PDB file of C-alpha atoms in Angstrom:
ATOM      1  CA  MET A   1     163.464 -40.034 203.122  1.00 45.00           C
ATOM      2  CA  ALA A   2     162.953 -42.333 200.225  1.00 46.00           C
ATOM      3  CA  PRO A   3     162.684 -46.037 200.880  1.00 46.00           C
ATOM      4  CA  PRO A   4     165.652 -48.187 200.089  1.00 47.00           C
ATOM      5  CA  GLY A   5     166.049 -49.679 196.645  1.00 48.00           C
ATOM      6  CA  GLY A   6     164.286 -46.775 194.988  1.00 45.00           C
ATOM      7  CA  ALA A   7     160.846 -48.297 195.571  1.00 44.00           C
ATOM      8  CA  ILE A   8     157.810 -46.093 195.458  1.00 43.00           C
ATOM      9  CA  LYS A   9     155.695 -46.191 198.572  1.00 47.00           C
ATOM     10  CA  THR A  10     152.059 -46.748 197.789  1.00 46.00           C
ATOM     11  CA  SER A  11     149.101 -47.112 200.042  1.00 46.00           C
ATOM     12  CA  SER A  12     146.921 -50.197 199.814  1.00 47.00           C
ATOM     13  CA  SER A  13     143.901 -48.215 198.669  1.00 47.00           C
ATOM     14  CA  THR A  14     145.841 -46.622 195.877  1.00 44.00           C
ATOM     15  CA  LEU A  15     147.126 -49.999 194.769  1.00 40.00           C
ATOM     16  CA  ALA A  16     143.636 -51.448 194.734  1.00 46.00           C
ATOM     17  CA  ALA A  17     142.420 -48.600 192.592  1.00 44.00           C
ATOM     18  CA  LEU A  18     145.153 -49.128 190.079  1.00 43.00           C
ATOM     19  CA  GLN A  19     144.548 -52.854 189.926  1.00 48.00           C
ATOM     20  CA  ASN A  20     140.768 -52.556 189.563  1.00 50.00           C
ATOM     21  CA  PRO A  21     139.832 -49.317 187.661  1.00 49.00           C
ATOM     22  CA  LYS A  22     136.175 -48.337 187.746  1.00 49.00           C
ATOM     23  CA  LYS A  23     134.125 -49.165 184.657  1.00 48.00           C
ATOM     24  CA  PRO A  24     131.980 -46.347 183.295  1.00 47.00           C
ATOM     25  CA  ARG A  25     128.286 -46.668 184.183  1.00 49.00           C
ATOM     26  CA  ALA A  26     126.021 -47.917 181.477  1.00 46.00           C
ATOM     27  CA  SER A  27     123.464 -45.438 180.180  1.00 45.00           C
ATOM     28  CA  ALA A  28     119.857 -46.220 180.997  1.00 45.00           C
ATOM     29  CA  ALA A  29     118.792 -45.225 177.533  1.00 46.00           C
ATOM     30  CA  SER A  30     120.829 -47.853 175.659  1.00 48.00           C
ATOM     31  CA  PRO A  31     122.205 -51.257 176.709  1.00 48.00           C
ATOM     32  CA  PRO A  32     125.989 -51.920 176.587  1.00 50.00           C
ATOM     33  CA  PRO A  33     127.308 -52.505 173.096  1.00 49.00           C
ATOM     34  CA  SER A  34     127.997 -56.116 173.881  1.00 48.00           C
ATOM     35  CA  LEU A  35     124.243 -56.660 174.615  1.00 49.00           C
ATOM     36  CA  GLN A  36     122.750 -54.969 171.579  1.00 52.00           C
ATOM     37  CA  PRO A  37     121.522 -57.495 168.880  1.00 52.00           C
ATOM     38  CA  PRO A  38     123.314 -57.183 165.621  1.00 54.00           C
ATOM     39  CA  SER A  39     121.362 -55.398 162.868  1.00 53.00           C
ATOM     40  CA  PRO A  40     119.865 -57.803 160.327  1.00 52.00           C
ATOM     41  CA  PRO A  41     121.482 -57.658 156.928  1.00 52.00           C
ATOM     42  CA  ARG A  42     119.597 -55.611 154.352  1.00 52.00           C
ATOM     43  CA  ARG A  43     117.771 -57.673 151.729  1.00 50.00           C
ATOM     44  CA  ARG A  44     118.053 -55.420 148.696  1.00 49.00           C
ATOM     45  CA  GLY A  45     116.584 -57.971 146.347  1.00 46.00           C
ATOM     46  CA  ALA A  46     113.416 -58.443 148.468  1.00 45.00           C
ATOM     47  CA  VAL A  47     112.848 -54.732 148.697  1.00 44.00           C
ATOM     48  CA  VAL A  48     113.216 -54.225 144.997  1.00 44.00           C
ATOM     49  CA  ALA A  49     110.901 -57.131 144.266  1.00 44.00           C
ATOM     50  CA  THR A  50     108.292 -55.802 146.676  1.00 46.00           C
ATOM     51  CA  CYS A  51     108.421 -52.351 145.165  1.00 47.00           C
ATOM     52  CA  THR A  52     108.110 -53.820 141.684  1.00 46.00           C
ATOM     53  CA  ARG A  53     105.081 -55.892 142.559  1.00 47.00           C
ATOM     54  CA  GLY A  54     103.451 -52.822 144.202  1.00 51.00           C
ATOM     55  CA  ILE A  55     103.987 -50.731 141.086  1.00 50.00           C
ATOM     56  CA  GLU A  56     102.640 -53.475 138.853  1.00 45.00           C
ATOM     57  CA  GLN A  57      99.498 -53.844 141.095  1.00 46.00           C
ATOM     58  CA  GLN A  58      98.869 -50.080 140.923  1.00 51.00           C
ATOM     59  CA  SER A  59      99.294 -50.166 137.151  1.00 44.00           C
ATOM     60  CA  VAL A  60      96.751 -52.985 136.798  1.00 36.00           C
ATOM     61  CA  ALA A  61      94.281 -51.170 139.026  1.00 39.00           C
ATOM     62  CA  ALA A  62      94.709 -47.956 137.052  1.00 45.00           C
ATOM     63  CA  GLN A  63      94.121 -49.789 133.817  1.00 40.00           C
ATOM     64  CA  ALA A  64      90.999 -51.457 135.225  1.00 35.00           C
ATOM     65  CA  GLN A  65      89.618 -48.089 136.228  1.00 44.00           C
ATOM     66  CA  ALA A  66      90.510 -46.500 132.916  1.00 43.00           C
ATOM     67  CA  ARG A  67      88.562 -49.013 130.839  1.00 40.00           C
ATOM     68  CA  PRO A  68      85.084 -48.082 132.179  1.00 55.00           C
ATOM     69  CA  GLU A  69      85.968 -44.340 132.148  1.00 61.00           C
ATOM     70  CA  ALA A  70      85.955 -44.513 128.380  1.00 59.00           C
ATOM     71  CA  ASP A  71      82.179 -44.998 128.565  1.00 77.00           C
ATOM     72  CA  LYS A  72      81.514 -42.320 131.174  1.00 88.00           C
ATOM     73  CA  PHE A  73      80.049 -38.952 130.393  1.00 90.00           C
ATOM     74  CA  SER A  74      79.270 -35.632 132.086  1.00 95.00           C
ATOM     75  CA  VAL A  75      75.744 -34.405 131.326  1.00 96.00           C
ATOM     76  CA  GLU A  76      74.326 -30.895 131.726  1.00 97.00           C
ATOM     77  CA  PHE A  77      70.652 -30.010 131.648  1.00 97.00           C
ATOM     78  CA  ARG A  78      69.475 -26.400 131.028  1.00 98.00           C
ATOM     79  CA  THR A  79      65.929 -25.114 130.861  1.00 98.00           C
ATOM     80  CA  ARG A  80      64.901 -22.347 128.477  1.00 98.00           C
ATOM     81  CA  GLU A  81      62.121 -19.889 127.914  1.00 97.00           C
ATOM     82  CA  GLY A  82      58.816 -20.722 126.107  1.00 97.00           C
ATOM     83  CA  CYS A  83      57.677 -23.431 128.545  1.00 98.00           C
ATOM     84  CA  ARG A  84      54.108 -24.146 129.609  1.00 98.00           C
ATOM     85  CA  LEU A  85      52.508 -25.715 132.685  1.00 97.00           C
ATOM     86  CA  GLY A  86      48.917 -26.746 133.048  1.00 96.00           C
ATOM     87  CA  ILE A  87      46.714 -28.324 135.645  1.00 96.00           C
ATOM     88  CA  GLY A  88      43.207 -29.815 135.318  1.00 94.00           C
ATOM     89  CA  ARG A  89      41.082 -28.081 132.715  1.00 91.00           C
ATOM     90  CA  TYR A  90      42.513 -24.608 133.421  1.00 94.00           C
ATOM     91  CA  PRO A  91      44.312 -22.864 130.563  1.00 95.00           C
ATOM     92  CA  ASP A  92      48.083 -23.384 130.592  1.00 97.00           C
ATOM     93  CA  PHE A  93      50.459 -21.040 132.354  1.00 97.00           C
ATOM     94  CA  ALA A  94      53.135 -19.452 130.087  1.00 98.00           C
ATOM     95  CA  TYR A  95      56.363 -20.108 131.950  1.00 98.00           C
ATOM     96  CA  ASP A  96      59.877 -18.780 131.371  1.00 98.00           C
ATOM     97  CA  ALA A  97      62.279 -21.367 132.836  1.00 98.00           C
ATOM     98  CA  GLN A  98      65.453 -19.635 131.586  1.00 97.00           C
ATOM     99  CA  GLY A  99      68.248 -20.197 134.061  1.00 96.00           C
ATOM    100  CA  GLY A 100      67.296 -23.673 135.266  1.00 97.00           C
ATOM    101  CA  ARG A 101      70.171 -26.060 135.427  1.00 97.00           C
ATOM    102  CA  GLY A 102      71.381 -29.467 136.568  1.00 97.00           C
ATOM    103  CA  VAL A 103      74.480 -31.640 136.180  1.00 97.00           C
ATOM    104  CA  GLY A 104      74.816 -35.374 136.267  1.00 96.00           C
ATOM    105  CA  ALA A 105      76.661 -38.440 135.142  1.00 95.00           C
ATOM    106  CA  GLY A 106      76.085 -40.700 132.163  1.00 94.00           C
ATOM    107  CA  SER A 107      77.255 -44.108 131.050  1.00 92.00           C
ATOM    108  CA  ARG A 108      77.081 -45.885 127.750  1.00 87.00           C
ATOM    109  CA  ALA A 109      74.443 -48.557 127.465  1.00 79.00           C
ATOM    110  CA  GLU A 110      75.180 -51.819 125.592  1.00 71.00           C
ATOM    111  CA  SER A 111      73.506 -50.677 122.406  1.00 57.00           C
ATOM    112  CA  GLY A 112      76.630 -49.460 120.614  1.00 52.00           C
ATOM    113  CA  GLU A 113      78.910 -46.500 120.387  1.00 51.00           C
ATOM    114  CA  ASP A 114      76.195 -44.149 119.062  1.00 61.00           C
ATOM    115  CA  GLY A 115      73.394 -45.641 121.086  1.00 78.00           C
ATOM    116  CA  THR A 116      71.663 -44.975 124.372  1.00 90.00           C
ATOM    117  CA  VAL A 117      73.268 -43.091 127.290  1.00 93.00           C
ATOM    118  CA  LEU A 118      72.013 -43.723 130.822  1.00 95.00           C
ATOM    119  CA  VAL A 119      71.900 -40.482 132.781  1.00 96.00           C
ATOM    120  CA  ASP A 120      71.361 -39.630 136.420  1.00 97.00           C
ATOM    121  CA  PHE A 121      71.336 -35.995 137.555  1.00 97.00           C
ATOM    122  CA  ASP A 122      72.618 -34.845 140.949  1.00 97.00           C
ATOM    123  CA  VAL A 123      69.486 -33.636 142.804  1.00 96.00           C
ATOM    124  CA  ALA A 124      71.573 -31.178 144.799  1.00 96.00           C
ATOM    125  CA  SER A 125      72.570 -29.432 141.560  1.00 96.00           C
ATOM    126  CA  LEU A 126      69.051 -29.286 140.076  1.00 97.00           C
ATOM    127  CA  TYR A 127      67.404 -25.878 139.985  1.00 97.00           C
ATOM    128  CA  ILE A 128      64.184 -24.939 138.247  1.00 97.00           C
ATOM    129  CA  PRO A 129      63.055 -21.286 138.585  1.00 97.00           C
ATOM    130  CA  PRO A 130      59.899 -20.798 140.674  1.00 97.00           C
ATOM    131  CA  MET A 131      56.679 -19.771 139.101  1.00 97.00           C
ATOM    132  CA  SER A 132      56.005 -16.146 140.040  1.00 97.00           C
ATOM    133  CA  GLY A 133      55.025 -12.793 138.573  1.00 96.00           C
ATOM    134  CA  ALA A 134      58.581 -12.560 137.075  1.00 96.00           C
ATOM    135  CA  THR A 135      58.449 -15.909 135.236  1.00 98.00           C
ATOM    136  CA  THR A 136      54.822 -16.880 134.685  1.00 98.00           C
ATOM    137  CA  ARG A 137      51.770 -15.454 132.948  1.00 97.00           C
ATOM    138  CA  PHE A 138      48.168 -16.664 133.115  1.00 95.00           C
ATOM    139  CA  LEU A 139      45.754 -15.508 130.389  1.00 95.00           C
ATOM    140  CA  GLY A 140      48.406 -12.964 129.336  1.00 95.00           C
ATOM    141  CA  LEU A 141      48.800 -11.400 132.783  1.00 96.00           C
ATOM    142  CA  PRO A 142      51.643 -11.964 135.285  1.00 97.00           C
ATOM    143  CA  LEU A 143      50.827 -13.902 138.438  1.00 95.00           C
ATOM    144  CA  PRO A 144      49.573 -11.681 141.299  1.00 93.00           C
ATOM    145  CA  PRO A 145      52.185 -10.268 143.673  1.00 89.00           C
ATOM    146  CA  PHE A 146      53.353 -12.581 146.486  1.00 93.00           C
ATOM    147  CA  LEU A 147      51.896 -15.652 144.756  1.00 95.00           C
ATOM    148  CA  LYS A 148      54.755 -18.146 144.283  1.00 96.00           C
ATOM    149  CA  ILE A 149      55.079 -21.767 143.335  1.00 97.00           C
ATOM    150  CA  ASP A 150      58.450 -23.277 144.186  1.00 98.00           C
ATOM    151  CA  ILE A 151      59.529 -26.288 142.165  1.00 97.00           C
ATOM    152  CA  LEU A 152      61.737 -28.634 144.137  1.00 97.00           C
ATOM    153  CA  PRO A 153      63.092 -31.576 142.107  1.00 97.00           C
ATOM    154  CA  GLU A 154      63.625 -34.867 143.872  1.00 97.00           C
ATOM    155  CA  ALA A 155      64.800 -37.027 140.915  1.00 97.00           C
ATOM    156  CA  LEU A 156      65.768 -36.669 137.298  1.00 98.00           C
ATOM    157  CA  ARG A 157      67.157 -39.759 135.511  1.00 97.00           C
ATOM    158  CA  GLY A 158      66.606 -41.820 132.411  1.00 97.00           C
ATOM    159  CA  THR A 159      67.910 -42.397 128.905  1.00 96.00           C
ATOM    160  CA  ILE A 160      69.101 -40.305 125.986  1.00 96.00           C
ATOM    161  CA  ASP A 161      69.601 -41.802 122.498  1.00 94.00           C
ATOM    162  CA  GLN A 162      72.264 -39.732 120.874  1.00 90.00           C
ATOM    163  CA  ALA A 163      71.624 -41.282 117.496  1.00 91.00           C
ATOM    164  CA  SER A 164      67.914 -40.594 117.280  1.00 94.00           C
ATOM    165  CA  GLY A 165      67.621 -37.700 119.784  1.00 96.00           C
ATOM    166  CA  GLN A 166      64.943 -39.437 121.811  1.00 97.00           C
ATOM    167  CA  VAL A 167      64.875 -38.492 125.492  1.00 98.00           C
ATOM    168  CA  GLU A 168      63.080 -40.228 128.353  1.00 98.00           C
ATOM    169  CA  LEU A 169      63.656 -38.785 131.799  1.00 98.00           C
ATOM    170  CA  LYS A 170      61.918 -39.868 134.978  1.00 98.00           C
ATOM    171  CA  PHE A 171      61.060 -36.660 136.869  1.00 98.00           C
ATOM    172  CA  ARG A 172      59.798 -36.376 140.474  1.00 98.00           C
ATOM    173  CA  SER A 173      59.257 -33.067 142.210  1.00 98.00           C
ATOM    174  CA  ARG A 174      57.335 -31.099 144.807  1.00 97.00           C
ATOM    175  CA  PHE A 175      55.318 -28.003 143.867  1.00 97.00           C
ATOM    176  CA  CYS A 176      54.930 -25.657 146.855  1.00 97.00           C
ATOM    177  CA  PHE A 177      52.213 -22.941 146.661  1.00 96.00           C
ATOM    178  CA  SER A 178      52.555 -19.853 148.907  1.00 96.00           C
ATOM    179  CA  VAL A 179      51.126 -16.324 149.194  1.00 95.00           C
ATOM    180  CA  GLY A 180      53.746 -14.312 151.016  1.00 93.00           C
ATOM    181  CA  SER A 181      53.813 -15.285 154.697  1.00 92.00           C
ATOM    182  CA  ILE A 182      50.026 -15.420 154.856  1.00 94.00           C
ATOM    183  CA  TYR A 183      49.399 -18.826 153.329  1.00 95.00           C
ATOM    184  CA  LYS A 184      51.497 -21.919 152.543  1.00 96.00           C
ATOM    185  CA  ALA A 185      49.915 -25.040 151.221  1.00 96.00           C
ATOM    186  CA  PRO A 186      51.268 -28.606 151.648  1.00 97.00           C
ATOM    187  CA  PRO A 187      53.362 -29.603 148.633  1.00 97.00           C
ATOM    188  CA  LEU A 188      51.803 -31.169 145.548  1.00 97.00           C
ATOM    189  CA  PHE A 189      53.732 -34.197 144.386  1.00 97.00           C
ATOM    190  CA  VAL A 190      54.333 -34.750 140.688  1.00 97.00           C
ATOM    191  CA  ASP A 191      55.773 -37.980 139.311  1.00 98.00           C
ATOM    192  CA  THR A 192      56.057 -38.249 135.544  1.00 98.00           C
ATOM    193  CA  THR A 193      58.250 -39.058 132.605  1.00 98.00           C
ATOM    194  CA  LEU A 194      59.485 -36.116 130.597  1.00 98.00           C
ATOM    195  CA  THR A 195      59.670 -37.394 126.990  1.00 98.00           C
ATOM    196  CA  SER A 196      60.516 -36.085 123.572  1.00 98.00           C
ATOM    197  CA  GLU A 197      57.725 -38.380 122.319  1.00 98.00           C
ATOM    198  CA  GLU A 198      53.993 -38.314 123.158  1.00 98.00           C
ATOM    199  CA  SER A 199      52.702 -38.200 126.737  1.00 98.00           C
ATOM    200  CA  ARG A 200      48.986 -38.936 127.184  1.00 96.00           C
ATOM    201  CA  GLY A 201      46.678 -38.993 130.125  1.00 96.00           C
ATOM    202  CA  ALA A 202      42.916 -39.145 130.560  1.00 96.00           C
ATOM    203  CA  ILE A 203      42.324 -35.452 130.036  1.00 95.00           C
ATOM    204  CA  ARG A 204      45.690 -33.969 129.086  1.00 97.00           C
ATOM    205  CA  SER A 205      48.179 -34.934 126.356  1.00 97.00           C
ATOM    206  CA  GLY A 206      51.071 -33.449 124.434  1.00 97.00           C
ATOM    207  CA  THR A 207      53.953 -34.236 122.134  1.00 98.00           C
ATOM    208  CA  GLY A 208      57.612 -33.213 122.533  1.00 98.00           C
ATOM    209  CA  GLU A 209      60.440 -32.695 120.112  1.00 98.00           C
ATOM    210  CA  ARG A 210      63.664 -34.788 119.889  1.00 98.00           C
ATOM    211  CA  MET A 211      67.098 -33.336 120.465  1.00 97.00           C
ATOM    212  CA  ASP A 212      68.671 -31.579 117.536  1.00 96.00           C
ATOM    213  CA  GLY A 213      72.394 -31.328 116.758  1.00 93.00           C
ATOM    214  CA  GLU A 214      72.815 -28.693 119.479  1.00 95.00           C
ATOM    215  CA  GLY A 215      71.032 -30.666 122.180  1.00 96.00           C
ATOM    216  CA  ARG A 216      67.852 -28.585 122.133  1.00 98.00           C
ATOM    217  CA  CYS A 217      64.590 -30.437 122.744  1.00 98.00           C
ATOM    218  CA  LYS A 218      61.054 -30.092 124.073  1.00 98.00           C
ATOM    219  CA  LEU A 219      60.074 -32.504 126.787  1.00 98.00           C
ATOM    220  CA  VAL A 220      56.440 -33.232 127.724  1.00 98.00           C
ATOM    221  CA  GLY A 221      55.069 -35.067 130.786  1.00 98.00           C
ATOM    222  CA  VAL A 222      51.595 -35.769 132.103  1.00 98.00           C
ATOM    223  CA  ALA A 223      51.036 -36.677 135.717  1.00 98.00           C
ATOM    224  CA  VAL A 224      48.206 -37.275 138.171  1.00 97.00           C
ATOM    225  CA  VAL A 225      48.086 -34.906 141.083  1.00 97.00           C
ATOM    226  CA  ASP A 226      46.531 -36.462 144.173  1.00 97.00           C
ATOM    227  CA  PRO A 227      44.613 -34.575 146.886  1.00 97.00           C
ATOM    228  CA  ILE A 228      46.545 -33.045 149.733  1.00 96.00           C
ATOM    229  CA  ASP A 229      45.692 -32.135 153.333  1.00 95.00           C
ATOM    230  CA  ASP A 230      44.282 -28.821 152.393  1.00 96.00           C
ATOM    231  CA  VAL A 231      40.595 -28.284 151.625  1.00 95.00           C
ATOM    232  CA  PHE A 232      41.079 -25.011 149.813  1.00 94.00           C
ATOM    233  CA  MET A 233      43.660 -26.376 147.342  1.00 95.00           C
ATOM    234  CA  ASN A 234      41.743 -29.574 146.813  1.00 96.00           C
ATOM    235  CA  THR A 235      38.599 -27.614 145.917  1.00 95.00           C
ATOM    236  CA  PHE A 236      40.376 -24.870 143.896  1.00 92.00           C
ATOM    237  CA  LEU A 237      42.340 -27.297 141.713  1.00 94.00           C
ATOM    238  CA  SER A 238      39.603 -29.981 141.733  1.00 95.00           C
ATOM    239  CA  LEU A 239      42.040 -32.614 142.964  1.00 97.00           C
ATOM    240  CA  PRO A 240      42.663 -35.338 142.000  1.00 97.00           C
ATOM    241  CA  THR A 241      43.346 -34.182 138.474  1.00 97.00           C
ATOM    242  CA  GLU A 242      46.059 -34.212 135.843  1.00 98.00           C
ATOM    243  CA  CYS A 243      48.812 -31.747 135.148  1.00 98.00           C
ATOM    244  CA  ILE A 244      51.071 -31.304 132.140  1.00 98.00           C
ATOM    245  CA  ALA A 245      54.457 -29.744 131.537  1.00 98.00           C
ATOM    246  CA  TYR A 246      56.065 -28.549 128.312  1.00 98.00           C
ATOM    247  CA  LEU A 247      59.692 -27.954 129.052  1.00 98.00           C
ATOM    248  CA  ASN A 248      62.148 -26.525 126.551  1.00 98.00           C
ATOM    249  CA  ALA A 249      65.673 -27.683 127.429  1.00 98.00           C
ATOM    250  CA  THR A 250      69.212 -28.053 126.133  1.00 98.00           C
ATOM    251  CA  ILE A 251      71.132 -31.220 127.034  1.00 97.00           C
ATOM    252  CA  SER A 252      74.868 -31.399 126.678  1.00 96.00           C
ATOM    253  CA  ILE A 253      76.773 -34.644 126.804  1.00 93.00           C
ATOM    254  CA  ALA A 254      80.556 -34.676 126.984  1.00 89.00           C
ATOM    255  CA  LYS A 255      83.289 -37.056 128.038  1.00 77.00           C
ATOM    256  CA  PRO A 256      84.970 -36.017 131.275  1.00 65.00           C
ATOM    257  CA  ARG A 257      88.355 -34.341 130.976  1.00 61.00           C
TER     258      ARG A 257
END
C-alpha cells in the first residue's frame, strides 16, 4: 500500500547515492582537466623572425663558400706512350705508359687569372703502368718473362702555369722489382721533381717540354737512388746512383661543374 500523502518511499542508501553521485575516476595517463597547465600562446612573430634569421645565415654561408669555389679546379693527369726510364749508366728503357691516370684538385695562386695553379693529386687515384714485357723494352727487346717493376706513387703535387705551360710536380714513388714468385726485392724509393724545364744531376740530365694548347707535355726528373737491404740489387744497379724519367703526359684543368 502506498504511503499517505503520495510520498515515495526511499531507503537511506538510495537517498545517499542520489545526493552524492560518484565522480568518474581520473585516468592515470592524463591529469584532470582542471590540473593541466594552459598552453602558452603561440608567438608567430618570433617564429617568423627566427626562420628569417636562419635563412639569412644559410645564405651568407653559401655565398662565403661560393667565392673560393670560383678559384677551384679539377685536374686530370694522363700518361702516354713514348716514355723512357734510366738508371745509372745503363741505357734507357723504352717505356709505354699509356693508360696511366690520376685526378686531383687545383686552386688559383695569387699571380692572376691566367697565372699559376696549385695542384695536388689524390694518391689513391694515381696509377702508372708497371714495367714489364708488355710495356718496356731494353736494347730493343722486351723485358724477360716474369720480370716486373711495379711503380707505386706516394705523392704528386706542385704548380702549373697555364699562361706559359711550365709544369713543376713533386713526385715520390716506390719501385718494386720482382721475378714471379721467386724473387722480390725491397722497394727502391724515388723522390724527384718532374719538370717541363731542365733537370740535372751529377751523371744524368734531361730537358722537358712545356704544355701545349691541348695540355700535352714532356716531364723530366732526375733522382738519387739510395742503397737498399739487398746485396744483389745494390751490386747489380751500383747503388747509390742516379735515375732519370722522361714522362709524356696530358694534363687537363677544368672548373668543377
